[in-house]
Coordinates of N, CA and C in Angstrom, one line a residue:
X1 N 177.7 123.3 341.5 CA 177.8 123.0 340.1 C 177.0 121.7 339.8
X2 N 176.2 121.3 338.5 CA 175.7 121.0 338.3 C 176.1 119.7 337.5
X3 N 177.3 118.3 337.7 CA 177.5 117.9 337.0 C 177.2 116.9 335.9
X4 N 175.6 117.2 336.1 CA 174.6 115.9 335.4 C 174.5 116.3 334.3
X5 N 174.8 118.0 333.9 CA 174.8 118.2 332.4 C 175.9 118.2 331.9
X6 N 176.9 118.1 332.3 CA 178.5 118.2 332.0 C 178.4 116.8 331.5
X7 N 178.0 115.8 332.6 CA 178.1 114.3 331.6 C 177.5 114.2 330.4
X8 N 176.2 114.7 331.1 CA 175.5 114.2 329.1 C 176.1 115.0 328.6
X9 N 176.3 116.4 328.1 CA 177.3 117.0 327.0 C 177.9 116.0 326.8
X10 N 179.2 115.2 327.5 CA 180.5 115.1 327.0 C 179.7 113.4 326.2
X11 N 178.8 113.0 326.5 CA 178.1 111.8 325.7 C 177.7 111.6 324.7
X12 N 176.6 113.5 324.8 CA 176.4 113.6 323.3 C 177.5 114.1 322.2
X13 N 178.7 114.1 323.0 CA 179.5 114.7 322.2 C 180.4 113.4 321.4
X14 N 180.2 112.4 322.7 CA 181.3 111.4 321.7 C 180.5 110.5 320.3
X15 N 179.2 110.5 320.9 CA 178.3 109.7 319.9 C 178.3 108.4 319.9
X16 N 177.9 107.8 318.9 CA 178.1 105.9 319.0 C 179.5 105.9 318.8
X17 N 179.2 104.5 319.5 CA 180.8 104.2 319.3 C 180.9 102.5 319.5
X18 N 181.7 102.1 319.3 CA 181.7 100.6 319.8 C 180.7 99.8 319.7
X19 N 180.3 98.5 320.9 CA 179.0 98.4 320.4 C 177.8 98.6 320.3
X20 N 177.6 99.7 320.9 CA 176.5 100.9 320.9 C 176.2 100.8 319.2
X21 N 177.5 101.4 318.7 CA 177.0 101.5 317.5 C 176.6 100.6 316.3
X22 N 177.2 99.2 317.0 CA 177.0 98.1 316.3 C 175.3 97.7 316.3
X23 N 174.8 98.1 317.7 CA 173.5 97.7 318.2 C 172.4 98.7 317.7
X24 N 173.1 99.8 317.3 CA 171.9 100.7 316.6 C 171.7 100.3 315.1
X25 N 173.0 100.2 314.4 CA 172.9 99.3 313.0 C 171.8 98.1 313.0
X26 N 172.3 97.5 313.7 CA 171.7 95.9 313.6 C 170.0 96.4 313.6
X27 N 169.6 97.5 314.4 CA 168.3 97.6 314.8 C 167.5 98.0 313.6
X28 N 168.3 98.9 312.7 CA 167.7 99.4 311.3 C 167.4 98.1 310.2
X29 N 166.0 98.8 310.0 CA 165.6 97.5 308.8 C 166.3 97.6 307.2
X30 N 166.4 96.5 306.9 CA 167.5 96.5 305.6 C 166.4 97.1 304.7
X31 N 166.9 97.5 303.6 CA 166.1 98.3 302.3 C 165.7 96.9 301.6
X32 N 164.3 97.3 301.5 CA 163.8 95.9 300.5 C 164.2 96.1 299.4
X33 N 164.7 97.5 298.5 CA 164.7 97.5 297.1 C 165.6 99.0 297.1
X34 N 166.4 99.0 296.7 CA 167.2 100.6 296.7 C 166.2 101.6 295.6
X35 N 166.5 102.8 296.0 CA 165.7 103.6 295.1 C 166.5 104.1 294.0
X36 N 168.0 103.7 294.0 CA 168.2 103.5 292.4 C 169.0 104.8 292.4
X37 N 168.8 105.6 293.4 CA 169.8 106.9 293.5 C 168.9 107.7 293.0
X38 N 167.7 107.6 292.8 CA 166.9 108.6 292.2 C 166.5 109.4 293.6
X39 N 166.3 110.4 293.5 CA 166.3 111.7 294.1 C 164.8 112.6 294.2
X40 N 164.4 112.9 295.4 CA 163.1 113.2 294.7 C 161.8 112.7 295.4
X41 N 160.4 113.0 295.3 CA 159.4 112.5 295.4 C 159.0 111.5 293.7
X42 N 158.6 110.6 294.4 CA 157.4 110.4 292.9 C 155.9 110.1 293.1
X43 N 155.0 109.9 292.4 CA 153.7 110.2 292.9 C 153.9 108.2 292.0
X44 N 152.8 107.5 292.8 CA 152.0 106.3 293.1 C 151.1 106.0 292.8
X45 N 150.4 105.2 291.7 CA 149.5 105.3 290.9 C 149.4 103.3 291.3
X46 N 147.9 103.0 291.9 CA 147.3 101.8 292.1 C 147.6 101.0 290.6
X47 N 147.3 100.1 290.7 CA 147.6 99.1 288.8 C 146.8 100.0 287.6
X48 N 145.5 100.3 288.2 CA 144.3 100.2 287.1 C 144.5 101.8 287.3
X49 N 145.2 102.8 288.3 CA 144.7 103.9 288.0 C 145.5 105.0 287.1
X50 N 144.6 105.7 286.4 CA 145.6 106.7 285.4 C 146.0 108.5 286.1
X51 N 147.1 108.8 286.0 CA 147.1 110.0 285.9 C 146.3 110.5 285.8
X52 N 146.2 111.9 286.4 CA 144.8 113.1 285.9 C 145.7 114.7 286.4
X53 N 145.2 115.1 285.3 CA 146.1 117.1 286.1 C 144.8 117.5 286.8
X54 N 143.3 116.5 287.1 CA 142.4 118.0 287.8 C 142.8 116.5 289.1
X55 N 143.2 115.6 289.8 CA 143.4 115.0 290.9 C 144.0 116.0 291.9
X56 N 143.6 116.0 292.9 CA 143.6 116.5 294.0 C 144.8 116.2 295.2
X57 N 144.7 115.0 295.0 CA 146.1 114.1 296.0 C 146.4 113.2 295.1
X58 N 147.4 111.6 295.8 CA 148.0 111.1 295.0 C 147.5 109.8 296.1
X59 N 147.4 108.5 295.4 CA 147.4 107.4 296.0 C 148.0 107.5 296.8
X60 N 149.6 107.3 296.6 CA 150.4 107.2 297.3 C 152.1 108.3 296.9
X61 N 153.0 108.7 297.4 CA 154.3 109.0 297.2 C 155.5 108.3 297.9
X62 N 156.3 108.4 296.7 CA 157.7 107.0 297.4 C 158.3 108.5 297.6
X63 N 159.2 108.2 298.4 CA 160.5 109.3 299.1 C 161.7 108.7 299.4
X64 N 162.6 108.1 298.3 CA 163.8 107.5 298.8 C 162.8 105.9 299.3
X65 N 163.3 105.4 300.1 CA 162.4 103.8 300.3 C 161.5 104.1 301.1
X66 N 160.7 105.2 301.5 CA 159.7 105.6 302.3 C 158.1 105.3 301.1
X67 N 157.5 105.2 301.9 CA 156.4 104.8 300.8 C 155.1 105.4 301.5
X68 N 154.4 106.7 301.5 CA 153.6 107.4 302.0 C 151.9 107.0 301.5
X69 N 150.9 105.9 302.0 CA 150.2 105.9 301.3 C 149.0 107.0 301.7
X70 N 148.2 107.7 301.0 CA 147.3 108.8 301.6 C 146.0 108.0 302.3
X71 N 144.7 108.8 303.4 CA 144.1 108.2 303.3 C 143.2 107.1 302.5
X72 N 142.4 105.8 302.6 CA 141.8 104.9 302.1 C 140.6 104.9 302.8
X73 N 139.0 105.2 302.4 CA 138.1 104.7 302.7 C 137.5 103.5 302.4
X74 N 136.6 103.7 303.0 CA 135.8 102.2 302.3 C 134.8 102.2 301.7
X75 N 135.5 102.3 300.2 CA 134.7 102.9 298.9 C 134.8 101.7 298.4
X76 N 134.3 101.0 297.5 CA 135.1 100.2 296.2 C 135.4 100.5 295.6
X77 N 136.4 99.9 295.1 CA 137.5 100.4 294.2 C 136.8 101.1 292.3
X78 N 135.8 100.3 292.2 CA 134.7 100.1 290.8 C 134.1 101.4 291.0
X79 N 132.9 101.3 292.3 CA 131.9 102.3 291.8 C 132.0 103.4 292.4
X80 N 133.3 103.6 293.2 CA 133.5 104.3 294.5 C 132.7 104.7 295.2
X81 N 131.5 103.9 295.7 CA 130.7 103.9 296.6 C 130.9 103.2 298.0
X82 N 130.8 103.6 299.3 CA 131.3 103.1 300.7 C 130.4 101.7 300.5
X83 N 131.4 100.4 300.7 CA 131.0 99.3 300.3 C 129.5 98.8 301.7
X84 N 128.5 98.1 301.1 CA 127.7 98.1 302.4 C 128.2 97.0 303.0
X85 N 127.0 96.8 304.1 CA 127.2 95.9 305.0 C 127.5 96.4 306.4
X86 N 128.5 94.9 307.2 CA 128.7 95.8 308.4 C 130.2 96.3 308.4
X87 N 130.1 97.1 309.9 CA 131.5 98.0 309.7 C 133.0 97.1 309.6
X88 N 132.9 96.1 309.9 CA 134.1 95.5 309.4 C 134.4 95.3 308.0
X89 N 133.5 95.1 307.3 CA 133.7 95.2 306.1 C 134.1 96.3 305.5
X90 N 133.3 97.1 306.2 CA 134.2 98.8 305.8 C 135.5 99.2 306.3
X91 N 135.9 98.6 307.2 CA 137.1 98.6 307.8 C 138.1 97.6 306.9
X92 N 137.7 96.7 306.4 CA 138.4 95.8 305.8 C 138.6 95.9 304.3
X93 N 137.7 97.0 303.6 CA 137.5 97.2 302.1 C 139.0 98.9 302.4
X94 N 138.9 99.4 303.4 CA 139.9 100.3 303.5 C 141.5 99.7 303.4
X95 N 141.4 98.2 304.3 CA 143.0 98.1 304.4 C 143.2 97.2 302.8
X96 N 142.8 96.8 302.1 CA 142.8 96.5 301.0 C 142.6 97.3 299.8
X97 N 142.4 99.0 300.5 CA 142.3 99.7 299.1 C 143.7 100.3 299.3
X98 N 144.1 100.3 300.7 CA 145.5 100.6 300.9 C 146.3 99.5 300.4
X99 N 146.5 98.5 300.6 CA 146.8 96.7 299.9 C 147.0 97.2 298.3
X100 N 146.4 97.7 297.7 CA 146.6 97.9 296.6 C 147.7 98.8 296.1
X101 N 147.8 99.8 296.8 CA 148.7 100.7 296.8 C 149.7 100.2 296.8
X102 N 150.0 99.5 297.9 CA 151.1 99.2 298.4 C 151.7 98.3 297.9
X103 N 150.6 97.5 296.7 CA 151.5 96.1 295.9 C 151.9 97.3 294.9
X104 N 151.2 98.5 294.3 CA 151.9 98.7 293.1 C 153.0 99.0 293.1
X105 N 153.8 99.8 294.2 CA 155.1 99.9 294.4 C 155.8 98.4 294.9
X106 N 155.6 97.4 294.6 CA 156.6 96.4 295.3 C 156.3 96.3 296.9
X107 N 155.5 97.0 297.8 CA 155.9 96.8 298.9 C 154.5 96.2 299.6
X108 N 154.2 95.7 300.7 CA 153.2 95.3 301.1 C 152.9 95.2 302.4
X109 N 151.8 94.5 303.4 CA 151.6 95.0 304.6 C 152.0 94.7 305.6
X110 N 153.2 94.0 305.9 CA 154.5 93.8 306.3 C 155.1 94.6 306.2
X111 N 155.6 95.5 305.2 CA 156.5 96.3 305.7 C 155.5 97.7 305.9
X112 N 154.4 97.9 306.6 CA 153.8 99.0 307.1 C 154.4 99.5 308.2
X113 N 155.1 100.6 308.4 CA 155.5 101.3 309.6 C 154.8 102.1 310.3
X114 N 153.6 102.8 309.8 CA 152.8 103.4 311.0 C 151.7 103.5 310.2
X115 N 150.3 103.3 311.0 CA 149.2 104.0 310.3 C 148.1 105.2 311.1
X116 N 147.4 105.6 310.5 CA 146.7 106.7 311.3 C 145.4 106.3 310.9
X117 N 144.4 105.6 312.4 CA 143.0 105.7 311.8 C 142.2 106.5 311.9
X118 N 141.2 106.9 311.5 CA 140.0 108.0 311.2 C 138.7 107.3 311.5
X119 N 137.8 107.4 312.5 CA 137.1 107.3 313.0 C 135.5 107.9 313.0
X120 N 134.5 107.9 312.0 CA 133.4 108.9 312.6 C 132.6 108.3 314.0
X121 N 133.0 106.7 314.6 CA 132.2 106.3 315.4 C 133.3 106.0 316.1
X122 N 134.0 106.2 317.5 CA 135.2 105.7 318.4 C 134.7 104.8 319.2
X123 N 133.3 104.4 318.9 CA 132.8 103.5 319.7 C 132.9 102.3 319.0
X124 N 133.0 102.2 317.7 CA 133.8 101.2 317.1 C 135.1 100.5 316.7
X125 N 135.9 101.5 318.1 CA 137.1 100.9 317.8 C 137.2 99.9 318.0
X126 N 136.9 99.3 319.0 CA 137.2 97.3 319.2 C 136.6 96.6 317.5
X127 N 135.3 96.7 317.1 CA 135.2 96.1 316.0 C 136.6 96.5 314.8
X128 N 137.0 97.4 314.7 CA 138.0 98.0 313.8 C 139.3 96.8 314.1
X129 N 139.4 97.2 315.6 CA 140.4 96.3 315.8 C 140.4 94.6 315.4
X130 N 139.4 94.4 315.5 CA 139.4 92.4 315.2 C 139.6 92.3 313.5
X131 N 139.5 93.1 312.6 CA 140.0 93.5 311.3 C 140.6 94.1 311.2
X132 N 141.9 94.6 311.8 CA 143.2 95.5 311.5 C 144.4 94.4 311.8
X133 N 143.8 93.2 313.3 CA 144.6 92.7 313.7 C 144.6 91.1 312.9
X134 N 143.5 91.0 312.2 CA 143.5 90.2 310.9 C 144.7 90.7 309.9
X135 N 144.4 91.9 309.5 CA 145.4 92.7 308.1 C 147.1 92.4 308.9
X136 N 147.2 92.7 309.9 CA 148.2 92.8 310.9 C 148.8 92.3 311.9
X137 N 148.4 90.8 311.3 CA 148.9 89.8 312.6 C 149.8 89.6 313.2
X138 N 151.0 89.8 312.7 CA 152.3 89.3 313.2 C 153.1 90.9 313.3
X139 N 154.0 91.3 314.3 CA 154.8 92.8 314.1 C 153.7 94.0 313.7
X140 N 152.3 94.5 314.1 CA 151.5 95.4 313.9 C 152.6 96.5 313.9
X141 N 152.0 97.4 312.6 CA 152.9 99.0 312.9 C 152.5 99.7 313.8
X142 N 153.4 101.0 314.2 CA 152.7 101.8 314.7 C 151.7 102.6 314.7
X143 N 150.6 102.4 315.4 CA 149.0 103.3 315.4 C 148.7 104.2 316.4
X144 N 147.9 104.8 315.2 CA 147.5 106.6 316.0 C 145.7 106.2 315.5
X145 N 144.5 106.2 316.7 CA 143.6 106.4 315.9 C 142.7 107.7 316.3
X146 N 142.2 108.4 315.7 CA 141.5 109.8 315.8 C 140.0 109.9 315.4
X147 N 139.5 110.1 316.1 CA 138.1 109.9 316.2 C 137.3 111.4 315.5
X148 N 137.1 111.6 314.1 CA 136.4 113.0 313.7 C 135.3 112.7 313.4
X149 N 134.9 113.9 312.8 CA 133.3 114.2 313.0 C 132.9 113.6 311.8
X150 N 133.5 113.5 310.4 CA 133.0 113.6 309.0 C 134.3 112.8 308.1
X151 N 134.2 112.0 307.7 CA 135.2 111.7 306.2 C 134.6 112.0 305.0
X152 N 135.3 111.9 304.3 CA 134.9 112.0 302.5 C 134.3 111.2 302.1
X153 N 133.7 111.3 301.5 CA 132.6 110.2 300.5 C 131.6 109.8 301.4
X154 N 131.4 110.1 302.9 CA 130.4 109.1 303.7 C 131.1 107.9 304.3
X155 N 132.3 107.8 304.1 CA 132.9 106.1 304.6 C 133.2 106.9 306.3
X156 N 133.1 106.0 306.9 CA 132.7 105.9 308.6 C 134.1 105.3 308.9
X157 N 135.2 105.2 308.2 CA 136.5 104.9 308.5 C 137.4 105.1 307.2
X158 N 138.7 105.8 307.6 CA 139.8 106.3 306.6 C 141.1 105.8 307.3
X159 N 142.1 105.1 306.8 CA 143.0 104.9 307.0 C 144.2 105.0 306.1
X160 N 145.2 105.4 306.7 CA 146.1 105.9 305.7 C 147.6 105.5 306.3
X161 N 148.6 105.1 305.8 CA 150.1 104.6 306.1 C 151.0 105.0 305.8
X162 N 152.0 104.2 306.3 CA 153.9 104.7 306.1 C 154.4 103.8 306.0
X163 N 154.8 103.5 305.0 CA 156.1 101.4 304.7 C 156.9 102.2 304.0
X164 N 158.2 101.0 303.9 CA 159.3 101.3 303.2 C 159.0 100.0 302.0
X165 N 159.6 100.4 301.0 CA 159.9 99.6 299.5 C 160.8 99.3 299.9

């Protein structure tokens, strides 16, 4: 008989408890701002940008205090052309188009919980890195980076995140 599953059953059965459960609390991050009891998705609009019904995606979507920003290249914000120069700058015009987003909801790059980078050169991840870890000095979120063949607009890096408001 087998009794290594019989324990865990009867563990997962009792659940937290005691200070177990005091230490899972404590671990969760406090809500910067309640969502008001509103229920729902809402769609995220940068300061300057307006609604449109032919838009395709959304800057960003709040979900309860989750705050989903979509990919960001390194366009400018003005002419939406991939800003020139070198690739840090295009790495660095991305976390600031995301920066933008993320002030319009109240929340900012501190409270970023994960991001996903996009890559057309993976041989520039170290350069990417010495400007992420600028944007992300202290507590970095969790990162996933993916190396594809092509982004949108021609930008050579897309980044996109997860924070809470």
């Amino acid at each position: 008989m087998n009794t290594h599953k019989t324990d865990r059953r009867k563990f997962l059965r009792r659940g937290l408890s005691g200070a177990t459960a005091v230490a899972a609390a404590a671990a969760l991050p406090a809500r910067a701002k309640s969502s008001g009891g509103k229920k729902g998705k809402r769609v995220i609009y940068k300061a300057d940008e307006k609604p449109s019904k032919d838009a395709i995606f959304s800057s960003g979507i709040q979900y309860g205090n989750l705050l989903f920003v979509s990919g960001a290249g390194a366009h400018d914000p003005v002419t939406h052309k991939v800003v020139e120069g070198p690739f840090q700058n295009q790495v660095r015009r991305c976390l600031e188009n995301i920066k933008l987003v993320l002030e319009a909801e109240g929340s900012s790059p501190e409270k970023v919980l994960k991001c996903t980078v996009f890559l057309t050169d993976i041989t520039k991840w170290g350069e990417m890195n010495v400007v992420y870890h600028e944007f992300f000095q202290a507590e970095p979120p969790a990162r996933s980076t993916i190396a594809v063949k092509d982004l949108p607009g021609d930008s050579p890096v897309e980044i996109e995140c997860v924070a809470y408001v």
